[in-house]
Amino acid sequence: VSGPHIPTRLAVAVDLVDVRPGQRILEIGGGRGVAAWLVCSALEGGRLIGIDRSPRAVGAATRLNQVYVDKGLAEFREAALEQLDPDELGTFDTIFAINVNVFWTRPAAHEIGLVVRLLRPGGRLLLMYSPPAGSDHTRLAARISPRLEDAGLRSTMRVEPADADVVLCFEATRS
Ligand SMILES: C[S@@+](CC[C@H](N)C(=O)[O-])C[C@H]1O[C@@H](n2cnc3c(N)ncnc32)[C@H](O)[C@@H]1O
């Protein structure tokens, strides 16, 4: 099946998502839906919900993933993270975001609290960034890790691939 052009950072990020059959996955700020497309091509019988506050992004993601939307595997909604209703959405096995800056540009306690409520116990949160070459990862870590910790999530940081910082990933599991 021919698909979209896949930037390396998105291929690396979706590898870290580690999609398994039957999972419920939430992507925050998915933009045009390329990572969602990669997730859906590996997802059997589960569900991906992609939210983005930009109507243009939601339109583009829906078009790109129309085959998966038609199968009932994917759904894209125009929504800001801070407006999500966990009672309506239910819980997810994995929640991920790629290059969404809300988690480090402001305290984001409300947003991170919502994410925790949206994770099932044992569910994984992955906040991923493609850092500028040569950037100091400890600066981002100093902002993100304590915010996750304040919400009761202990996170680990890693770079992938280990020898080329394509993706900087903060991963936390809900206890
Ligand atoms: C830099 S783009 C990244 C898009 C895509 N994840 C990627 O890596 O190519 C950030 C996206 O997050 C969305 N976004 C930013 N803050 C958001 C929020 N609070 N709630 C929902 N979407 C948000 C923007 O509309 C935009 O589409």
Short mmCIF file of C-alpha atoms and ligand atoms in Angstrom, two decimals:
data_model
loop_
_atom_site.label_atom_id
_atom_site.label_comp_id
_atom_site.label_asym_id
_atom_site.label_seq_id
_atom_site.Cartn_x
_atom_site.Cartn_y
_atom_site.Cartn_z
CA VAL A 1 0.00 0.00 0.00
CA SER A 2 1.45 3.38 -0.89
CA GLY A 3 1.43 5.83 1.96
CA PRO A 4 2.61 9.29 2.90
CA HIS A 5 6.23 10.37 3.07
CA ILE A 6 7.39 9.40 6.56
CA PRO A 7 9.95 11.71 8.19
CA THR A 8 12.55 9.73 10.13
CA ARG A 9 11.56 11.36 13.45
CA LEU A 10 8.00 10.07 13.09
CA ALA A 11 9.13 6.55 12.19
CA VAL A 12 11.43 6.52 15.24
CA ALA A 13 8.67 7.94 17.48
CA VAL A 14 6.04 5.42 16.40
CA ASP A 15 8.54 2.58 16.97
CA LEU A 16 8.70 3.79 20.57
CA VAL A 17 4.89 3.74 20.79
CA ASP A 18 5.19 -0.04 20.24
CA VAL A 19 1.70 -0.60 18.85
CA ARG A 20 -0.01 -3.86 19.90
CA PRO A 21 -3.23 -5.39 18.55
CA GLY A 22 -6.40 -4.25 20.27
CA GLN A 23 -4.90 -1.23 21.99
CA ARG A 24 -6.69 2.07 22.55
CA ILE A 25 -4.26 4.85 21.65
CA LEU A 26 -4.63 8.62 22.00
CA GLU A 27 -2.43 11.00 20.03
CA ILE A 28 -2.32 14.61 21.19
CA GLY A 29 -1.45 17.30 18.62
CA GLY A 30 -1.00 14.89 15.75
CA GLY A 31 -0.92 17.56 13.03
CA ARG A 32 -1.47 16.13 9.53
CA GLY A 33 -1.82 12.59 10.87
CA VAL A 34 1.33 10.92 9.55
CA ALA A 35 2.22 9.29 12.89
CA ALA A 36 -1.43 8.25 13.22
CA TRP A 37 -1.20 6.61 9.79
CA LEU A 38 1.84 4.62 10.93
CA VAL A 39 0.07 3.60 14.14
CA CYS A 40 -3.07 2.52 12.27
CA SER A 41 -1.09 0.47 9.76
CA ALA A 42 0.16 -1.60 12.75
CA LEU A 43 -3.04 -1.56 14.82
CA GLU A 44 -5.37 -4.52 14.49
CA GLY A 45 -8.74 -4.32 16.13
CA GLY A 46 -7.91 -1.40 18.39
CA ARG A 47 -8.70 2.27 18.17
CA LEU A 48 -6.72 5.44 17.67
CA ILE A 49 -8.20 8.79 18.63
CA GLY A 50 -6.24 11.78 17.36
CA ILE A 51 -6.95 15.22 18.74
CA ASP A 52 -5.64 18.53 17.52
CA ARG A 53 -6.87 22.04 18.21
CA SER A 54 -6.30 23.04 14.58
CA PRO A 55 -9.28 22.34 12.27
CA ARG A 56 -6.94 22.25 9.26
CA ALA A 57 -4.81 19.59 10.93
CA VAL A 58 -7.88 17.51 11.79
CA GLY A 59 -9.14 17.76 8.19
CA ALA A 60 -5.77 16.71 6.77
CA ALA A 61 -5.37 13.84 9.27
CA THR A 62 -8.88 12.57 8.50
CA ARG A 63 -8.21 12.63 4.74
CA LEU A 64 -4.83 10.91 5.09
CA ASN A 65 -6.34 8.19 7.28
CA GLN A 66 -9.74 7.92 5.55
CA VAL A 67 -9.37 4.17 5.03
CA TYR A 68 -8.78 3.65 8.76
CA VAL A 69 -11.57 6.07 9.70
CA ASP A 70 -13.96 4.12 7.44
CA LYS A 71 -12.93 0.86 9.13
CA GLY A 72 -13.71 2.37 12.55
CA LEU A 73 -10.05 2.10 13.58
CA ALA A 74 -9.31 5.82 13.73
CA GLU A 75 -11.12 9.01 14.64
CA PHE A 76 -9.84 12.59 14.55
CA ARG A 77 -11.33 15.34 16.65
CA GLU A 78 -10.84 19.07 16.75
CA ALA A 79 -10.12 19.62 20.43
CA ALA A 80 -7.52 21.14 22.68
CA LEU A 81 -6.00 18.80 25.22
CA GLU A 82 -7.20 21.05 28.04
CA GLN A 83 -10.84 20.56 26.95
CA LEU A 84 -10.89 16.76 26.90
CA ASP A 85 -13.45 14.98 29.04
CA PRO A 86 -12.05 11.69 30.45
CA ASP A 87 -15.56 10.57 31.42
CA GLU A 88 -16.57 10.71 27.76
CA LEU A 89 -13.36 9.40 26.19
CA GLY A 90 -12.59 6.50 28.52
CA THR A 91 -9.06 5.31 29.16
CA PHE A 92 -6.15 4.47 26.87
CA ASP A 93 -3.32 1.94 26.84
CA THR A 94 -0.97 4.51 25.35
CA ILE A 95 -1.07 8.28 25.03
CA PHE A 96 1.58 10.01 22.96
CA ALA A 97 2.50 13.44 21.63
CA ILE A 98 5.24 14.44 19.22
CA ASN A 99 6.60 17.98 19.22
CA VAL A 100 3.72 19.41 21.23
CA ASN A 101 5.14 22.15 23.40
CA VAL A 102 2.32 22.60 25.94
CA PHE A 103 4.07 20.21 28.34
CA TRP A 104 7.14 22.40 28.76
CA THR A 105 6.16 25.97 27.85
CA ARG A 106 3.75 26.30 30.77
CA PRO A 107 3.17 24.50 34.07
CA ALA A 108 0.49 22.34 32.36
CA ALA A 109 -0.70 20.84 35.66
CA HIS A 110 -4.30 20.72 34.43
CA GLU A 111 -3.28 19.13 31.11
CA ILE A 112 -1.01 16.53 32.71
CA GLY A 113 -3.72 15.77 35.29
CA LEU A 114 -6.14 15.06 32.43
CA VAL A 115 -3.61 12.79 30.76
CA VAL A 116 -3.24 10.79 33.97
CA ARG A 117 -7.02 10.34 34.16
CA LEU A 118 -7.05 9.24 30.51
CA LEU A 119 -4.47 6.49 31.11
CA ARG A 120 -5.55 3.09 32.30
CA PRO A 121 -3.56 1.74 35.26
CA GLY A 122 -0.35 0.43 33.70
CA GLY A 123 -0.90 2.62 30.63
CA ARG A 124 2.03 4.46 29.05
CA LEU A 125 2.55 8.14 28.30
CA LEU A 126 5.19 9.14 25.75
CA LEU A 127 6.10 12.78 25.24
CA MET A 128 8.49 12.95 22.30
CA TYR A 129 10.46 15.78 20.79
CA SER A 130 12.87 16.15 17.90
CA PRO A 131 15.51 18.34 19.52
CA PRO A 132 17.59 20.82 17.53
CA ALA A 133 21.05 19.42 16.79
CA GLY A 134 23.40 19.87 19.70
CA SER A 135 20.71 21.01 22.12
CA ASP A 136 21.05 20.36 25.83
CA HIS A 137 18.46 17.71 26.71
CA THR A 138 18.82 18.30 30.43
CA ARG A 139 17.13 21.68 30.02
CA LEU A 140 13.97 20.12 28.61
CA ALA A 141 14.18 17.35 31.19
CA ALA A 142 14.36 19.92 33.97
CA ARG A 143 11.01 21.28 32.83
CA ILE A 144 9.16 18.11 31.92
CA SER A 145 10.23 15.46 34.44
CA PRO A 146 9.18 17.43 37.59
CA ARG A 147 5.80 18.25 36.04
CA LEU A 148 5.16 14.56 35.41
CA GLU A 149 6.41 13.73 38.90
CA ASP A 150 4.02 16.29 40.44
CA ALA A 151 1.17 14.39 38.76
CA GLY A 152 2.40 11.12 40.25
CA LEU A 153 4.18 9.88 37.12
CA ARG A 154 7.82 8.86 37.39
CA SER A 155 9.40 9.27 33.95
CA THR A 156 12.52 8.14 32.20
CA MET A 157 14.20 10.05 29.37
CA ARG A 158 16.00 8.49 26.45
CA VAL A 159 17.22 9.44 23.02
CA GLU A 160 16.59 7.28 19.96
CA PRO A 161 18.55 6.08 18.11
CA ALA A 162 21.13 6.14 20.88
CA ASP A 163 23.88 7.44 18.58
CA ALA A 164 21.78 10.11 16.81
CA ASP A 165 19.37 12.26 18.78
CA VAL A 166 16.43 12.04 16.39
CA VAL A 167 13.83 11.67 19.13
CA LEU A 168 14.01 12.66 22.78
CA CYS A 169 11.39 10.63 24.63
CA PHE A 170 9.96 11.03 28.12
CA GLU A 171 8.11 7.88 29.07
CA ALA A 172 5.97 7.33 32.14
CA THR A 173 3.68 4.53 33.25
CA ARG A 174 0.58 5.10 35.35
CA SER A 175 0.73 2.96 38.48
C1 LIG B 1 4.60 21.23 15.94
S1 LIG B 1 3.08 20.49 15.52
C2 LIG B 1 3.50 18.77 15.55
C3 LIG B 1 2.61 17.93 14.68
C4 LIG B 1 2.95 16.44 14.65
N1 LIG B 1 2.82 15.84 15.98
C5 LIG B 1 4.35 16.23 14.14
O1 LIG B 1 5.25 15.93 14.94
O2 LIG B 1 4.54 16.38 12.92
C6 LIG B 1 2.12 20.68 17.01
C7 LIG B 1 0.65 20.30 16.81
O3 LIG B 1 0.04 20.26 18.10
C8 LIG B 1 -1.20 20.95 18.06
N2 LIG B 1 -1.42 21.45 19.42
C9 LIG B 1 -0.64 22.32 20.12
N3 LIG B 1 -1.10 22.52 21.35
C10 LIG B 1 -2.24 21.76 21.45
C11 LIG B 1 -3.19 21.55 22.49
N4 LIG B 1 -3.06 22.17 23.66
N5 LIG B 1 -4.21 20.71 22.26
C12 LIG B 1 -4.35 20.07 21.05
N6 LIG B 1 -3.48 20.25 20.02
C13 LIG B 1 -2.43 21.08 20.23
C14 LIG B 1 -1.02 22.03 17.00
O4 LIG B 1 -2.26 22.44 16.45
C15 LIG B 1 -0.14 21.30 15.99
O5 LIG B 1 -0.90 20.60 15.02
#
